[in-house]
Amino acid sequence: MLRKIIKIDEEKCNGCGACAAACHEGAIVMENGKAKLAREDYCDGLGDCLPACPTGAISFEMREAPAYDEKAVEAAKARKKMLHGKLPCGCPGTNIKTMNRREEETACKSDAPVSSKLMQWPVQIKLVPVNAPYFENANLLIAADCTAYAYGNFHNEFIRNRITLIGCPKLDEGDYAEKLTAIIANNNIKSVTVVRMEVPCCGGIENAVKRALQASGKFIPWRVVTVTTDGKLIE
């Protein structure tokens, strides 16, 4: 049938996952750091996802598509609730989880203070100047806000001997790629380490770094490390 349905511009999508969180029907999923309309019959054409997108990657179009299947949507919601519990706002990143650290804390308890390894200020991507002197010959750490809280040894393993930039693609307005491109293009950056959370919305920061490296025209060694919500590392 001919009906109004959403269209996602992959080039404009920054992978923040806000649209997937706003889509109560579950029609949008995140794949390879990009939003995708996975189920056309789940899209009701009302466009709750449109105002959530910070880059204007989502629009309406009239085209042939399956009819909206409300019963299938409700059944999918019921299955998701049964398997994972109810997720506020439909975002996997808001799933409640409690980690028992008591045994771990007892075994590792020490009165010695942990010293900060931070080498510069500011650290927010949006606040840091493009041509700061500390970028010269820097090993760059670009991290999602939550990673330092989820991973206990973050200062020693990631911040140590690196210039640190942090951000949250879901909460910050706009896209980081332009600012990061300027930093990489205008400074002698030796390496880039990206640390993100496992939740889909964190794909936005990885995608922004990838586009910035490509746009800079430089070949710089880089890697991505993922932190799980219970504090484990995935490379």
Short mmCIF file of N, CA, C and O in Angstrom, two decimals, residues 102-158:
data_model
loop_
_atom_site.label_atom_id
_atom_site.label_comp_id
_atom_site.label_asym_id
_atom_site.label_seq_id
_atom_site.Cartn_x
_atom_site.Cartn_y
_atom_site.Cartn_z
N ARG A 102 30.87 -6.22 46.72
CA ARG A 102 31.30 -6.32 48.12
C ARG A 102 32.50 -7.24 48.30
O ARG A 102 33.47 -6.90 48.97
N GLU A 103 32.46 -8.43 47.70
CA GLU A 103 33.59 -9.36 47.83
C GLU A 103 34.84 -8.76 47.19
O GLU A 103 35.94 -8.85 47.73
N GLU A 104 34.66 -8.15 46.03
CA GLU A 104 35.77 -7.54 45.31
C GLU A 104 36.39 -6.41 46.13
O GLU A 104 37.61 -6.29 46.23
N GLU A 105 35.56 -5.59 46.77
CA GLU A 105 36.06 -4.48 47.57
C GLU A 105 36.80 -4.97 48.81
O GLU A 105 37.82 -4.41 49.21
N THR A 106 36.30 -6.04 49.42
CA THR A 106 36.95 -6.59 50.61
C THR A 106 38.34 -7.10 50.29
O THR A 106 39.30 -6.89 51.02
N ALA A 107 38.47 -7.78 49.12
CA ALA A 107 39.75 -8.36 48.74
C ALA A 107 40.77 -7.28 48.36
O ALA A 107 41.97 -7.46 48.55
N CYS A 108 40.29 -6.16 47.81
CA CYS A 108 41.20 -5.13 47.30
C CYS A 108 41.26 -3.87 48.15
O CYS A 108 41.79 -2.86 47.72
N LYS A 109 40.68 -3.91 49.33
CA LYS A 109 40.57 -2.70 50.13
C LYS A 109 41.95 -2.14 50.48
O LYS A 109 42.84 -2.84 50.90
N SER A 110 42.09 -0.85 50.28
CA SER A 110 43.36 -0.19 50.58
C SER A 110 43.08 1.26 50.94
O SER A 110 42.16 1.87 50.43
N ASP A 111 43.88 1.78 51.86
CA ASP A 111 43.72 3.17 52.27
C ASP A 111 44.51 4.12 51.38
O ASP A 111 44.42 5.34 51.54
N ALA A 112 45.31 3.57 50.47
CA ALA A 112 46.13 4.42 49.61
C ALA A 112 45.25 5.12 48.58
O ALA A 112 44.45 4.49 47.91
N PRO A 113 45.36 6.45 48.46
CA PRO A 113 44.54 7.18 47.48
C PRO A 113 44.99 6.86 46.06
O PRO A 113 46.16 6.58 45.80
N VAL A 114 44.03 6.87 45.13
CA VAL A 114 44.33 6.66 43.71
C VAL A 114 44.56 8.03 43.08
O VAL A 114 43.69 8.90 43.12
N SER A 115 45.72 8.23 42.51
CA SER A 115 46.04 9.54 41.93
C SER A 115 45.47 9.67 40.52
O SER A 115 45.40 8.70 39.77
N SER A 116 45.07 10.89 40.19
CA SER A 116 44.55 11.16 38.85
C SER A 116 45.68 11.13 37.82
O SER A 116 46.80 11.55 38.10
N LYS A 117 45.38 10.64 36.64
CA LYS A 117 46.35 10.61 35.54
C LYS A 117 46.01 11.63 34.47
O LYS A 117 46.64 11.66 33.41
N LEU A 118 45.01 12.48 34.73
CA LEU A 118 44.57 13.46 33.76
C LEU A 118 45.69 14.46 33.46
O LEU A 118 46.31 15.00 34.38
N MET A 119 45.94 14.70 32.18
CA MET A 119 47.08 15.53 31.77
C MET A 119 46.68 16.92 31.30
O MET A 119 47.57 17.75 31.03
N GLN A 120 45.39 17.22 31.18
CA GLN A 120 45.00 18.54 30.67
C GLN A 120 43.58 18.87 31.07
O GLN A 120 42.83 18.03 31.57
N TRP A 121 43.23 20.13 30.86
CA TRP A 121 41.87 20.63 31.10
C TRP A 121 41.61 21.75 30.08
O TRP A 121 42.55 22.49 29.76
N PRO A 122 40.41 21.88 29.53
CA PRO A 122 39.20 21.07 29.76
C PRO A 122 39.28 19.72 29.06
O PRO A 122 40.20 19.47 28.29
N VAL A 123 38.29 18.90 29.34
CA VAL A 123 38.25 17.57 28.73
C VAL A 123 37.03 17.37 27.81
O VAL A 123 37.04 16.46 26.98
N GLN A 124 36.00 18.19 27.99
CA GLN A 124 34.83 18.06 27.13
C GLN A 124 35.18 18.41 25.68
O GLN A 124 35.82 19.43 25.41
N ILE A 125 34.75 17.56 24.75
CA ILE A 125 35.05 17.78 23.33
C ILE A 125 34.60 19.16 22.88
O ILE A 125 35.30 19.85 22.15
N LYS A 126 33.43 19.58 23.32
CA LYS A 126 32.88 20.86 22.88
C LYS A 126 33.62 22.06 23.48
O LYS A 126 33.52 23.17 22.97
N LEU A 127 34.36 21.87 24.56
CA LEU A 127 35.03 22.98 25.23
C LEU A 127 36.51 23.10 24.90
O LEU A 127 37.09 24.18 25.01
N VAL A 128 37.13 22.02 24.50
CA VAL A 128 38.58 22.03 24.29
C VAL A 128 38.93 22.86 23.05
O VAL A 128 38.24 22.79 22.03
N PRO A 129 39.97 23.70 23.11
CA PRO A 129 40.38 24.46 21.92
C PRO A 129 41.03 23.57 20.88
O PRO A 129 41.72 22.61 21.22
N VAL A 130 40.83 23.89 19.61
CA VAL A 130 41.34 23.05 18.52
C VAL A 130 42.86 23.03 18.50
O VAL A 130 43.47 21.98 18.24
N ASN A 131 43.50 24.16 18.77
CA ASN A 131 44.95 24.25 18.64
C ASN A 131 45.68 24.32 19.97
O ASN A 131 46.68 25.00 20.11
N ALA A 132 45.18 23.63 20.97
CA ALA A 132 45.84 23.62 22.27
C ALA A 132 47.24 23.01 22.15
O ALA A 132 47.44 22.03 21.42
N PRO A 133 48.22 23.56 22.86
CA PRO A 133 49.60 23.07 22.73
C PRO A 133 49.78 21.61 23.14
O PRO A 133 50.68 20.93 22.64
N TYR A 134 48.91 21.12 24.02
CA TYR A 134 49.09 19.74 24.48
C TYR A 134 48.70 18.71 23.41
O TYR A 134 48.91 17.51 23.60
N PHE A 135 48.13 19.14 22.29
CA PHE A 135 47.81 18.20 21.21
C PHE A 135 49.04 17.81 20.39
O PHE A 135 49.02 16.84 19.66
N GLU A 136 50.11 18.59 20.50
CA GLU A 136 51.31 18.30 19.72
C GLU A 136 51.94 16.98 20.16
O GLU A 136 52.27 16.79 21.33
N ASN A 137 52.09 16.04 19.21
CA ASN A 137 52.65 14.71 19.47
C ASN A 137 51.85 13.94 20.53
O ASN A 137 52.42 13.16 21.31
N ALA A 138 50.55 14.16 20.55
CA ALA A 138 49.71 13.55 21.59
C ALA A 138 49.17 12.19 21.18
O ALA A 138 48.85 11.95 20.02
N ASN A 139 49.09 11.33 22.16
CA ASN A 139 48.28 10.12 22.04
C ASN A 139 46.90 10.49 22.58
O ASN A 139 46.77 10.84 23.75
N LEU A 140 45.91 10.44 21.72
CA LEU A 140 44.60 10.98 22.04
C LEU A 140 43.65 9.89 22.56
O LEU A 140 43.56 8.81 21.98
N LEU A 141 42.97 10.20 23.66
CA LEU A 141 41.90 9.33 24.18
C LEU A 141 40.58 10.05 23.98
O LEU A 141 40.40 11.17 24.47
N ILE A 142 39.67 9.44 23.24
CA ILE A 142 38.33 9.99 23.04
C ILE A 142 37.34 9.01 23.66
O ILE A 142 37.18 7.89 23.18
N ALA A 143 36.72 9.43 24.76
CA ALA A 143 35.94 8.49 25.56
C ALA A 143 34.52 8.98 25.81
O ALA A 143 34.28 10.19 25.96
N ALA A 144 33.59 8.05 25.85
CA ALA A 144 32.23 8.36 26.26
C ALA A 144 32.21 8.64 27.76
O ALA A 144 32.97 8.04 28.53
N ASP A 145 31.36 9.58 28.17
CA ASP A 145 31.32 10.02 29.57
C ASP A 145 31.27 8.87 30.57
O ASP A 145 31.95 8.89 31.60
N CYS A 146 30.43 7.88 30.29
CA CYS A 146 30.15 6.84 31.29
C CYS A 146 31.29 5.84 31.49
O CYS A 146 31.31 5.12 32.48
N THR A 147 32.24 5.79 30.55
CA THR A 147 33.25 4.73 30.61
C THR A 147 34.11 4.79 31.86
O THR A 147 34.45 3.76 32.44
N ALA A 148 34.46 6.01 32.28
CA ALA A 148 35.32 6.14 33.46
C ALA A 148 34.62 5.70 34.74
O ALA A 148 35.28 5.33 35.71
N TYR A 149 33.29 5.75 34.74
CA TYR A 149 32.53 5.30 35.91
C TYR A 149 32.33 3.79 35.88
O TYR A 149 32.29 3.14 36.93
N ALA A 150 32.21 3.23 34.69
CA ALA A 150 31.94 1.79 34.58
C ALA A 150 33.20 0.95 34.76
O ALA A 150 33.14 -0.16 35.28
N TYR A 151 34.36 1.49 34.33
CA TYR A 151 35.60 0.72 34.41
C TYR A 151 36.51 1.30 35.49
O TYR A 151 36.99 2.42 35.38
N GLY A 152 36.76 0.51 36.52
CA GLY A 152 37.44 1.00 37.72
C GLY A 152 38.87 1.46 37.52
O GLY A 152 39.33 2.38 38.19
N ASN A 153 39.60 0.85 36.60
CA ASN A 153 41.02 1.18 36.41
C ASN A 153 41.21 2.12 35.23
O ASN A 153 42.25 2.10 34.56
N PHE A 154 40.21 2.95 34.97
CA PHE A 154 40.21 3.79 33.77
C PHE A 154 41.39 4.75 33.72
O PHE A 154 42.02 4.92 32.67
N HIS A 155 41.73 5.39 34.82
CA HIS A 155 42.84 6.34 34.82
C HIS A 155 44.16 5.67 34.47
O HIS A 155 44.92 6.18 33.64
N ASN A 156 44.43 4.55 35.09
CA ASN A 156 45.70 3.88 34.87
C ASN A 156 45.82 3.29 33.47
O ASN A 156 46.89 3.34 32.85
N GLU A 157 44.73 2.72 32.96
CA GLU A 157 44.82 2.02 31.68
C GLU A 157 44.57 2.91 30.46
O GLU A 157 45.06 2.61 29.38
N PHE A 158 43.80 3.97 30.64
CA PHE A 158 43.43 4.76 29.47
C PHE A 158 43.88 6.23 29.53
O PHE A 158 44.39 6.77 28.55
#
